[in-house]
Short mmCIF file of C-alpha atoms in Angstrom, two decimals:
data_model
loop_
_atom_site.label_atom_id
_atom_site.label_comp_id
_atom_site.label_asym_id
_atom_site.label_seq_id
_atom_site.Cartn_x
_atom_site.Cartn_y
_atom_site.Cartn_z
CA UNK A 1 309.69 -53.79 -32.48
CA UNK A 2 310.74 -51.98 -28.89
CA UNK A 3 309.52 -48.86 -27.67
CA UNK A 4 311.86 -46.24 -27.09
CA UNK A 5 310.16 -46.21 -23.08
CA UNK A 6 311.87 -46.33 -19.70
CA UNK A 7 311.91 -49.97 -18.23
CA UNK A 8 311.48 -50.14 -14.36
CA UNK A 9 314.85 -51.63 -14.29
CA UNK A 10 316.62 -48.80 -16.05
CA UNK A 11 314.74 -45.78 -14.43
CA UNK A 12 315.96 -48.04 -10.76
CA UNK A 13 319.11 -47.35 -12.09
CA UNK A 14 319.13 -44.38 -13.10
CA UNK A 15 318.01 -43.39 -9.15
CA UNK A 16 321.04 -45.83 -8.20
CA UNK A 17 324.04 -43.51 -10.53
CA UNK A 18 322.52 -40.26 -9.33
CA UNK A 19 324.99 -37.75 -7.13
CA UNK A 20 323.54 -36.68 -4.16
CA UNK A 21 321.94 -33.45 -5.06
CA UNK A 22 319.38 -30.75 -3.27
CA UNK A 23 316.24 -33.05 -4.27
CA UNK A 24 317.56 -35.86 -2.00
CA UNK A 25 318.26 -32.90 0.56
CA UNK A 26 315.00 -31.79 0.61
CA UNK A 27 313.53 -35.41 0.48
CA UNK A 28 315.67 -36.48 3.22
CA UNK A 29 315.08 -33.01 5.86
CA UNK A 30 311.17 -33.29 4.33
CA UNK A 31 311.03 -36.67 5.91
CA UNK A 32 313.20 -36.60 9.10
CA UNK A 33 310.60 -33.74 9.91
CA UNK A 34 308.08 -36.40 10.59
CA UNK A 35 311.21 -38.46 12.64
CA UNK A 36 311.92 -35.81 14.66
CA UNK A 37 308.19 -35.14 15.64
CA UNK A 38 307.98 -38.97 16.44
CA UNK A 39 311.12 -38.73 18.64
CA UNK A 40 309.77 -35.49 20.31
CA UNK A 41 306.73 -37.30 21.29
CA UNK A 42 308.37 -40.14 22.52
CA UNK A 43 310.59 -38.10 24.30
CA UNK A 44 308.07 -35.66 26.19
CA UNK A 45 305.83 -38.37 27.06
CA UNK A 46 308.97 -39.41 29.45
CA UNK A 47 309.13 -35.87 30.97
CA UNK A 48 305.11 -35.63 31.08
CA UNK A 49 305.22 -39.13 33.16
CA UNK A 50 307.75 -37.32 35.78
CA UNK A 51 305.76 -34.26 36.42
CA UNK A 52 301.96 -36.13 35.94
CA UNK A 53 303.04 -38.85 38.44
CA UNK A 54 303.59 -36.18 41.09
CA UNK A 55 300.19 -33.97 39.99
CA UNK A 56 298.07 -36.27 39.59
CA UNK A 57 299.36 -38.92 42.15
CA UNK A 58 299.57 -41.68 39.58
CA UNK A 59 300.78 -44.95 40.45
CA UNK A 60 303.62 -46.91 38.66
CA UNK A 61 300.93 -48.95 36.94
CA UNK A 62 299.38 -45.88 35.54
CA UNK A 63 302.24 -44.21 34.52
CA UNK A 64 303.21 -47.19 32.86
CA UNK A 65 300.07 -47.72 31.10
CA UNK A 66 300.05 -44.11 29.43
CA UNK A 67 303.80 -45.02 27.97
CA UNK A 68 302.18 -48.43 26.72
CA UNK A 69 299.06 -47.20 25.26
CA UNK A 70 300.90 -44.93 22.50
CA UNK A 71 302.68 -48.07 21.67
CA UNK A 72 299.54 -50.34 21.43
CA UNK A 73 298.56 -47.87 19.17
CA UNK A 74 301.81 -47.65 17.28
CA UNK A 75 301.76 -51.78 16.76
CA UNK A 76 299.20 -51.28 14.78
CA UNK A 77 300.09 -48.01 13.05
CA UNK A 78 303.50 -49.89 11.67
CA UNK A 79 301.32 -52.64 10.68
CA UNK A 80 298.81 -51.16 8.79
CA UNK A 81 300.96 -47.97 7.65
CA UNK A 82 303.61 -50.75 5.93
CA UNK A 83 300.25 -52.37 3.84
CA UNK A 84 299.03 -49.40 2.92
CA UNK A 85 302.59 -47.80 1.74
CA UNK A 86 302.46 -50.54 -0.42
CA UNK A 87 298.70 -50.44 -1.85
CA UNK A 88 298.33 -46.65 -2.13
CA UNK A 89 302.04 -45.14 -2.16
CA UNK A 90 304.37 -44.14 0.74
CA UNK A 91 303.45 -39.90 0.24
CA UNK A 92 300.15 -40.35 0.87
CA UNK A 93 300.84 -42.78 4.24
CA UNK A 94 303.07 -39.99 5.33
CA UNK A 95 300.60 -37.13 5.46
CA UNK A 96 297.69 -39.20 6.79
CA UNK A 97 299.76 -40.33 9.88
CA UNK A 98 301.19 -36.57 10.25
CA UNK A 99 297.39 -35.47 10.20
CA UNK A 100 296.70 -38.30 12.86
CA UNK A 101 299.60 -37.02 15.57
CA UNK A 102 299.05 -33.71 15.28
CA UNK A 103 295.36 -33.67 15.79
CA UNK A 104 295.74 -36.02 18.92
CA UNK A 105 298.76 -34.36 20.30
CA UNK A 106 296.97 -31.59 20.11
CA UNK A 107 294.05 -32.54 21.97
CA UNK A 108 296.36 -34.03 24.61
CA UNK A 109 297.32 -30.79 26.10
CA UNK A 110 293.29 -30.04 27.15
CA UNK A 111 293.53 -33.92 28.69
CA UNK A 112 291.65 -33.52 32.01
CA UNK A 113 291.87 -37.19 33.20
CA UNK A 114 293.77 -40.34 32.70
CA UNK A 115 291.16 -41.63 30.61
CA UNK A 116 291.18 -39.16 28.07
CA UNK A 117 294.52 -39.03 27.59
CA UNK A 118 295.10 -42.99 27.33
CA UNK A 119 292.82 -42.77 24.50
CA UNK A 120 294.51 -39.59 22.67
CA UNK A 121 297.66 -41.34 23.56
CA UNK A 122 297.03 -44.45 21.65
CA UNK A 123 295.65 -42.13 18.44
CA UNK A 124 299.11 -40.31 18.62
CA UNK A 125 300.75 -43.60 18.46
CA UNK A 126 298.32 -44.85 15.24
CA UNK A 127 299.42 -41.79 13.43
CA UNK A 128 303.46 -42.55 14.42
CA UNK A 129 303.83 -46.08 14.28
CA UNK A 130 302.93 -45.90 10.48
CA UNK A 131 305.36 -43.31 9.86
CA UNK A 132 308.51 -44.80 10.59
CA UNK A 133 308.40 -47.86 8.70
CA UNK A 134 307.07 -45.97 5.73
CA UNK A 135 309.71 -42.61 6.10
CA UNK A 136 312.77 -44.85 5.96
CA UNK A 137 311.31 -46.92 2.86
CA UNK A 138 310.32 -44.32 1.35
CA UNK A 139 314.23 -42.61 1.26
CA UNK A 140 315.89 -45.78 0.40
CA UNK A 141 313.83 -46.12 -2.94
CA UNK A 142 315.28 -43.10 -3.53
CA UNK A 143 318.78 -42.81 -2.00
CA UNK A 144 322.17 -43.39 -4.36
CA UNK A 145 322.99 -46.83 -3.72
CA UNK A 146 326.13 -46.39 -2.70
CA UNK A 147 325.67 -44.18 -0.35
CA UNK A 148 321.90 -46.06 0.98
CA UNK A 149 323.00 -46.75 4.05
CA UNK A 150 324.20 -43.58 5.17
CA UNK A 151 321.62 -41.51 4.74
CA UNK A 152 319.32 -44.44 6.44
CA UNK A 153 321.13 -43.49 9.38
CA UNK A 154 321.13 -39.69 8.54
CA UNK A 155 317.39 -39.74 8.52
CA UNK A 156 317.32 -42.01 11.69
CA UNK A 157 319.08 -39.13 13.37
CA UNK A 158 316.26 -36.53 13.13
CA UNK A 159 315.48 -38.80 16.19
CA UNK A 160 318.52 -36.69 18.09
CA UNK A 161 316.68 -34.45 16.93
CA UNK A 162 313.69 -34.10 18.16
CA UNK A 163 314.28 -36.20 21.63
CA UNK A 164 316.65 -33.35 22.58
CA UNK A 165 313.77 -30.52 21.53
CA UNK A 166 311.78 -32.66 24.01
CA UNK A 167 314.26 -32.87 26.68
CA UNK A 168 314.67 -28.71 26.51
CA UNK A 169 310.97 -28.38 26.46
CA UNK A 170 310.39 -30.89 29.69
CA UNK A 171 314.11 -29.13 31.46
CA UNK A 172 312.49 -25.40 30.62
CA UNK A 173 308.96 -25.75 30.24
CA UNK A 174 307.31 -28.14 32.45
CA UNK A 175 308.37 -27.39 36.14
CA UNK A 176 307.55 -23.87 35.22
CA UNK A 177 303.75 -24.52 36.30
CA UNK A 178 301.47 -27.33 37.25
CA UNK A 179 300.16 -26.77 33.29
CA UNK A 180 304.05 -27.32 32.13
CA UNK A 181 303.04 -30.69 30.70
CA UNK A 182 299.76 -29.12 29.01
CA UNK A 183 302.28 -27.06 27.18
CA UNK A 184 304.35 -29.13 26.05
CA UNK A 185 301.81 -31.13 24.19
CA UNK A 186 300.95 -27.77 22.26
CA UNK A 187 304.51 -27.37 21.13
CA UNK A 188 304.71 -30.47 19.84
CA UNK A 189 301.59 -30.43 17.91
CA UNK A 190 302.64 -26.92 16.20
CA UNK A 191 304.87 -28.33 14.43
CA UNK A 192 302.93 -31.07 12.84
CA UNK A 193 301.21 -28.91 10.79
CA UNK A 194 304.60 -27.30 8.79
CA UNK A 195 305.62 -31.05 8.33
CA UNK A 196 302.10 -31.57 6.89
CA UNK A 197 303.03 -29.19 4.22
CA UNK A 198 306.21 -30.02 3.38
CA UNK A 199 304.95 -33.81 2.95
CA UNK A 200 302.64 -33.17 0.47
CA UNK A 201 305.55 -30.89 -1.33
CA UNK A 202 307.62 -34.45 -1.67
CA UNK A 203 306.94 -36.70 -4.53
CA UNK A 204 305.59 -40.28 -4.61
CA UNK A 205 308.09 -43.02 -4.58
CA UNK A 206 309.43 -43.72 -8.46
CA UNK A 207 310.43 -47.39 -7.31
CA UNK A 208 306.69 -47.89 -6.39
CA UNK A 209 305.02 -45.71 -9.13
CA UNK A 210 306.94 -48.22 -11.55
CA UNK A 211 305.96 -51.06 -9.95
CA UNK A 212 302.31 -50.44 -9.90
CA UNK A 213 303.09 -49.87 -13.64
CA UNK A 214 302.73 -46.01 -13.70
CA UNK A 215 306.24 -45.47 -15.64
CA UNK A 216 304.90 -41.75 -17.08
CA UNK A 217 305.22 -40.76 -13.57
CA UNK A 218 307.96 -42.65 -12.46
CA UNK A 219 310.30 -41.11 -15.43
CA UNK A 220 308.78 -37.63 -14.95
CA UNK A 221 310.23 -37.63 -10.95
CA UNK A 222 313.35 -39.41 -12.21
CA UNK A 223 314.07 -36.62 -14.20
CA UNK A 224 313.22 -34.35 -12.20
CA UNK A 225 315.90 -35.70 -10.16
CA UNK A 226 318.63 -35.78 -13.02
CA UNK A 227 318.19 -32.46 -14.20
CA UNK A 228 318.54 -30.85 -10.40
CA UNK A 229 321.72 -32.61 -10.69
CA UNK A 230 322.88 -31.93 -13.92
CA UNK A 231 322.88 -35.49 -15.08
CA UNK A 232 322.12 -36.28 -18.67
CA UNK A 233 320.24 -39.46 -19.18
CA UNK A 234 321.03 -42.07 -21.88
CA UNK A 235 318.01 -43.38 -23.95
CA UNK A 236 316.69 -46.40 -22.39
CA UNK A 237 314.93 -49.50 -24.58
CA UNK A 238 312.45 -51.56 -22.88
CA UNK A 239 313.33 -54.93 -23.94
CA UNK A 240 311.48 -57.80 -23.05
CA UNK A 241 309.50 -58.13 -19.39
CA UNK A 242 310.02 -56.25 -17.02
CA UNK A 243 311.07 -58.15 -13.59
CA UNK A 244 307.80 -59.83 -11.97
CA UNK A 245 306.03 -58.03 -9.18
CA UNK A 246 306.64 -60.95 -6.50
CA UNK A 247 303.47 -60.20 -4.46
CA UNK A 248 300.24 -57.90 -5.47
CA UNK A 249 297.88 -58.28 -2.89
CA UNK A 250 297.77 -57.22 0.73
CA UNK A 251 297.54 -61.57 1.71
CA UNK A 252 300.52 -62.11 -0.91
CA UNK A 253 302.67 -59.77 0.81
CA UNK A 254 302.07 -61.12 4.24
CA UNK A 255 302.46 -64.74 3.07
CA UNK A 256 305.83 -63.72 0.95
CA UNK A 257 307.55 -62.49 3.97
CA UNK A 258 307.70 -66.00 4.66
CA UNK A 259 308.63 -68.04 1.72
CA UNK A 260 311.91 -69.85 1.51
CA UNK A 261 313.81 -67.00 0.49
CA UNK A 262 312.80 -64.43 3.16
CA UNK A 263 312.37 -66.52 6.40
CA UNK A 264 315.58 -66.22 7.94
CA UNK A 265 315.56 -62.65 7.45
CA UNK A 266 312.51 -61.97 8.67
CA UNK A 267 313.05 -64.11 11.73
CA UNK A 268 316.21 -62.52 12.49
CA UNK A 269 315.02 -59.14 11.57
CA UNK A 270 311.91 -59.26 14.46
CA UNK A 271 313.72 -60.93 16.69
CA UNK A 272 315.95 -57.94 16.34
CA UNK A 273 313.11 -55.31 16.50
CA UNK A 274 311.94 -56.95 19.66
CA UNK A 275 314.56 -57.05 21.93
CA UNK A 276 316.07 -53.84 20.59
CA UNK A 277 312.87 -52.03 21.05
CA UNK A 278 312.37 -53.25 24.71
CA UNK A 279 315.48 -52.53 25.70
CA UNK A 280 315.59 -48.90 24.49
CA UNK A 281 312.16 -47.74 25.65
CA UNK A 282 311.97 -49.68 28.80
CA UNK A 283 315.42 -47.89 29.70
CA UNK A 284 314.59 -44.47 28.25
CA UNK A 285 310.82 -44.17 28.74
CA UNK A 286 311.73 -44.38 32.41
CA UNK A 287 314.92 -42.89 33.04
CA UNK A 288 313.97 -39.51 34.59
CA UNK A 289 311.62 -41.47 36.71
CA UNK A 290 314.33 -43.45 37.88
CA UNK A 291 316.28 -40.57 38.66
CA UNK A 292 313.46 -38.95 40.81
CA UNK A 293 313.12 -42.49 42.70
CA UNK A 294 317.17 -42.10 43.17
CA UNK A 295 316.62 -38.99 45.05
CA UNK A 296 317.12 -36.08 42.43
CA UNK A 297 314.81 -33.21 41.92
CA UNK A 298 312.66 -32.81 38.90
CA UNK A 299 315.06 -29.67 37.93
CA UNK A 300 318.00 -32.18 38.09
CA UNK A 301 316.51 -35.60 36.91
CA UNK A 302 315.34 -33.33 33.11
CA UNK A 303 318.84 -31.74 33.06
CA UNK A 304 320.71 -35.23 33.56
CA UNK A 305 318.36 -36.68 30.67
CA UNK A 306 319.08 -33.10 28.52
CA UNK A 307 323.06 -34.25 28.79
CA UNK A 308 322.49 -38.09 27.96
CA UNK A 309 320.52 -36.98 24.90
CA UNK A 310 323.15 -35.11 23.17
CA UNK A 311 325.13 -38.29 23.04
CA UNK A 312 322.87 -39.33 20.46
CA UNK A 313 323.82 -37.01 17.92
CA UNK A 314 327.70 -38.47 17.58
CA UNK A 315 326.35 -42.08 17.77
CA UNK A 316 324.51 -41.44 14.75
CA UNK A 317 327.48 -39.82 13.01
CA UNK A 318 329.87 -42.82 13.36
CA UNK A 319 327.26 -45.83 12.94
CA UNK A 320 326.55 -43.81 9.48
CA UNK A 321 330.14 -43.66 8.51
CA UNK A 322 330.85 -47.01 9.92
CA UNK A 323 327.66 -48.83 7.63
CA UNK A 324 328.97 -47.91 4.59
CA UNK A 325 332.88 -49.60 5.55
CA UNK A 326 332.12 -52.25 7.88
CA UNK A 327 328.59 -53.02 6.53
CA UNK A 328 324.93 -53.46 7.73
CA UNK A 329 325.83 -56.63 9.99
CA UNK A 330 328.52 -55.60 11.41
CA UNK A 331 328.19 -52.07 12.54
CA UNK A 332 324.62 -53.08 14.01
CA UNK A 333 326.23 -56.16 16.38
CA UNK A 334 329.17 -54.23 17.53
CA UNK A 335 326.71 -51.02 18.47
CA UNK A 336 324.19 -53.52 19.86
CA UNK A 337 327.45 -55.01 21.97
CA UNK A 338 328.33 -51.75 23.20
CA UNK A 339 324.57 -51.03 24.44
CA UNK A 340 324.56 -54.24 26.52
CA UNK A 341 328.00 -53.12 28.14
CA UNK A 342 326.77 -49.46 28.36
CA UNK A 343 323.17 -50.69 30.09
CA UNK A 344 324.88 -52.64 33.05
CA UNK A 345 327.07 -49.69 33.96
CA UNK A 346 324.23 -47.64 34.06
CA UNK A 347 322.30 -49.78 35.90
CA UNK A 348 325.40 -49.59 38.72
CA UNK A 349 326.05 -46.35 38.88
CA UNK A 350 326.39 -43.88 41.70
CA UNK A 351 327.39 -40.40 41.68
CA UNK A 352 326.33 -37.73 38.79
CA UNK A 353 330.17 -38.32 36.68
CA UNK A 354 329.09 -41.95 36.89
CA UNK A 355 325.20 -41.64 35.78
CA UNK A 356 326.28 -38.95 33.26
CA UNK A 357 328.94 -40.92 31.40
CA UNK A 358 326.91 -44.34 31.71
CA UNK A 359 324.27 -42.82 30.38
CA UNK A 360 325.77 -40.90 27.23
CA UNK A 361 327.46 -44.27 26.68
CA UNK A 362 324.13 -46.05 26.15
CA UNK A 363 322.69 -43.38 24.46
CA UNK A 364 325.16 -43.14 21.93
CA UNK A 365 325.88 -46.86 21.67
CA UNK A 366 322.03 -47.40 21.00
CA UNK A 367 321.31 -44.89 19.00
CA UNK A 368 323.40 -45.69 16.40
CA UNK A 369 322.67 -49.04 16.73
CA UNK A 370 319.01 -47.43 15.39
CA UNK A 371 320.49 -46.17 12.51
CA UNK A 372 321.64 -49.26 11.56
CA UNK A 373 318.77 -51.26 12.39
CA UNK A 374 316.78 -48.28 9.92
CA UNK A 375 319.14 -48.92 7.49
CA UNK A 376 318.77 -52.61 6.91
CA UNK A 377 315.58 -53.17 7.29
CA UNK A 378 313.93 -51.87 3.91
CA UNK A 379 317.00 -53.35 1.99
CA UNK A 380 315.74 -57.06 2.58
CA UNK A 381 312.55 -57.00 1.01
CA UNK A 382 311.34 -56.20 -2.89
CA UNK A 383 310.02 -53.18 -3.56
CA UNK A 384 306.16 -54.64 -4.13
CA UNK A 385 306.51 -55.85 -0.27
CA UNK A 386 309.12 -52.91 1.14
CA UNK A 387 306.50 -51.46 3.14
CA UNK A 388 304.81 -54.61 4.59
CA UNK A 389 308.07 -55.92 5.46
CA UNK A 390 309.55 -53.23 7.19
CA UNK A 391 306.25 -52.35 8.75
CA UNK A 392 305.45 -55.19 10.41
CA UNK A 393 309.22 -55.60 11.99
CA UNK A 394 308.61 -52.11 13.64
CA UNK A 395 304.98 -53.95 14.39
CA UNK A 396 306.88 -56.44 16.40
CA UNK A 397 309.27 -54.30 18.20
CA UNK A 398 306.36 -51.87 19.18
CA UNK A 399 304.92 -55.29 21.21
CA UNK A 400 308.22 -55.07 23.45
CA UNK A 401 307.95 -51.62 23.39
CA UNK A 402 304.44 -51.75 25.38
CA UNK A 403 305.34 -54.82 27.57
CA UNK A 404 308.90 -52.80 28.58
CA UNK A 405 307.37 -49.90 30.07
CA UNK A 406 304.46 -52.36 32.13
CA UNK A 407 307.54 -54.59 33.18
CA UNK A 408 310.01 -51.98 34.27
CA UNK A 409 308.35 -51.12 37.80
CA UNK A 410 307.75 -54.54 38.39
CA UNK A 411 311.42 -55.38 37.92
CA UNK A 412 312.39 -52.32 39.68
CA UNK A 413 310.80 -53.75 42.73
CA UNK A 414 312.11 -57.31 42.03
CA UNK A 415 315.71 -55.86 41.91
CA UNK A 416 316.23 -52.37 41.26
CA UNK A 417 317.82 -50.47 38.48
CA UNK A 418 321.36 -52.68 38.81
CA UNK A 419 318.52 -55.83 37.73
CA UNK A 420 316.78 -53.79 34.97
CA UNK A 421 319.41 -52.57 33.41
CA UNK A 422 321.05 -56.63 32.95
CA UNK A 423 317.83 -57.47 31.50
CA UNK A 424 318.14 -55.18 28.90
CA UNK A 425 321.96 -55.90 28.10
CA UNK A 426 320.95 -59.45 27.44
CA UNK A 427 318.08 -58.10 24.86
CA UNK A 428 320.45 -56.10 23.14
CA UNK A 429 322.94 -59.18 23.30
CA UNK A 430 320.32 -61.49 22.15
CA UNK A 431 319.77 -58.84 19.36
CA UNK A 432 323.56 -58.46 18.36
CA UNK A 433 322.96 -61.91 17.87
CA UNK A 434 320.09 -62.47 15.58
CA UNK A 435 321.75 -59.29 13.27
CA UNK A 436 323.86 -61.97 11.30
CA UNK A 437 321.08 -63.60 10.15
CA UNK A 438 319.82 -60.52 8.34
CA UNK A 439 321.84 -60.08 5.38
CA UNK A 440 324.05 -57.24 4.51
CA UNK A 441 322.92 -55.54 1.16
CA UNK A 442 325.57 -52.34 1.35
CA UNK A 443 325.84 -51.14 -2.20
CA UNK A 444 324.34 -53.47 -4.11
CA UNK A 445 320.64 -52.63 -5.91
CA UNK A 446 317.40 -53.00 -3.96
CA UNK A 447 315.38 -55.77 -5.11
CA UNK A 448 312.75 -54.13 -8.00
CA UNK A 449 310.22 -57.60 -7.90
#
């Protein structure tokens, strides 16, 4: 005798035939609110490091150790935010993390030492290293399969975003005053708290409702979903077993990311992370210092940085047009191949045309290469170990993203930007690389064990 009840493999699905509709909208713009706040932090924590350097006489070493601290602490936000996506849901993740930055960023702006703010700094990164991992998951599980990828890379772009709302704030708000950079930390702390609320306006993830064998729940936000786009579902019979959940526990999941089956890709995938994350932030991170150390004004060295942001925004728009024709693999090598090409003009360039274009170059090229890199990452791992897996490759890259900016004024004195800037085309070569050992998964079902 069957049950006339929704199987996990039907109500996947079911997700998988849906049109896009305003649910996914809101799901999407509900989480790239939390992207854009991690960009924005990111992003003003490279204009803070300009104007604190100067104020508070800091030396390389300690303006490199405030950049690394927030990524100490978001090393270990992406792991542990991945493990416990995957224990206790991806919603709930999301709004603890939120809860974390804001609180910390807040707290920032009344920093009256270095001290104090290397410890806020690495509590701001706890709370955004978890949500990453966990915000692009989370949209895959429910994203159209056909159309995954793209809005992987639409969500990644909230990171345009909210790195060019930092670079206006640090252009307009910080050389207005010696407490420019206090206020800056204030606005991006205000707007924590609306993303708060819309998070806990999202549902949970169906995928990982059914998986933890809560199908009531899992069919209720399913059709929730159908009927806000006017699709009529067709009785589904569970018949027989559903498919096996391939790891349970917190030790499974770490040990299955290396079985047989997932080795190369998680090899390939970290290796990826790495080199892609050192590159970026030990480029970005420093830029408008570099600038400043290249003779340009504050004024000049934020406005410069305001005009290589926007790049981002197209680089997003063709790496998530290019995913779903070319494929995962493919658009991630040949963006990673135009970053290493980008970095060593910019790392030999004089004159503003030549700094300018250079740098909108890389920005785009990298950026999009982002997207992509958002994009696969979820795709390769079952839904039991989606989280884990994804959170601990952001884990890895946030280890190159703490060495990067401790490494960058030591190479800058070993050989200047024209040096720097090679070392970080052959990470993003090495990167392009490792890509084709990831897999390409474009429109085919995410894995349900």
């Amino acid at each position: 005798m069957t049950d006339n009840v929704p199987s996990r493999s039907s109500l996947a699905a079911r997700l998988d035939h849906l049109p896009f509709s305003r649910r996914h909208m809101r799901l999407l713009t509900g989480s790239g609110l939390g992207w854009a706040l991690d960009a924005m932090d990111v992003g003003l924590i490279s204009f803070i490091l300009a104007a604190l350097a100067q104020q508070w006489d800091l030396s390389k070493m300690e303006s490199g150790w405030i950049a690394s601290v927030g990524f100490i602490g978001m090393a270990l936000g992406a792991s542990l935010g991945g493990l416990l996506a995957d224990r206790f849901g991806r919603r709930q993740v999301f709004a603890i993390t939120l809860l974390i930055y804001g609180l910390a960023t807040g707290a920032s702006a009344l920093a009256g030492g270095i001290a104090i703010l290397l410890v806020l700094r690495f509590f701001v990164g706890l709370g955004l290293g978890a949500e990453l991992p966990v915000a692009s998951t989370y949209v895959s599980e429910f994203a159209p399969a056909r159309m995954r990828g793209r809005l992987i890379v639409i969500l990644e772009a909230f990171w345009a975003v909210g790195w060019t709302a930092a670079a206006l704030i640090g252009y307009f708000v910080i050389p207005l005053s010696d407490d420019g950079w206090r206020w800056a930390f204030a606005l991006g702390a205000i707007p924590a708290a609306y993303a708060l609320v819309v998070r806990w306006g999202l549902p949970e993830s169906a995928r990982w409702l059914a998986s933890r064998g809560r199908i009531a729940e899992a069919e209720h936000i399913v059709a929730k979903f159908e009927a806000d786009a006017d699709v009529v579902s067709q009785p589904t019979i569970s018949k027989g077993t559903p498919p096996s959940v391939i790891a349970g526990t917190t030790g499974a999941r770490l040990a299955t990311l290396w079985y047989p089956e997932f080795r190369l890709r998680t090899i390939s995938i970290w290796i990826v992370w790495f080199c892609v994350n050192f590159a970026y932030y030990g480029a970005f991170i420093w830029i408008p210092s570099i600038l400043l150390d290249a003779g340009y004004d504050l004024v000049s060295s934020f406005g410069f940085t305001l005009v290589i942001t926007l790049a981002q925004l197209p680089g997003y728009a063709v790496a998530a047009w290019l995913i779903e024709v070319w494929g995962r693999r493919a658009t991630l090598s040949v963006f990673l191949v135009g970053s290493a090409v980008s970095a060593v003009f910019f790392g030999s360039a004089s004159g503003d045309a030549a700094i300018i274009g250079s740098g909108m170059a890389l920005s785009f090229f990298n950026l999009g290469a982002w997207g992509a890199l958002y994009a696969v990452t979820p795709e390769i791992y079952p839904t039991s170990l989606r989280g884990t897996g994804a959170g601990w490759a952001a884990a890895v890259g946030r280890i190159a993203s703490i060495a990067a900016p401790l490494l960058v004024p030591v190479l800058l004195l070993a050989g200047g930007a024209p040096l720097l800037f090679v070392i970080f085309a052959a990470f993003f070569i090495v990167a392009a690389v490792a890509a084709w050992g990831v897999g390409d998964h474009r429109g085919q079902a995410l894995d349900e064990r």
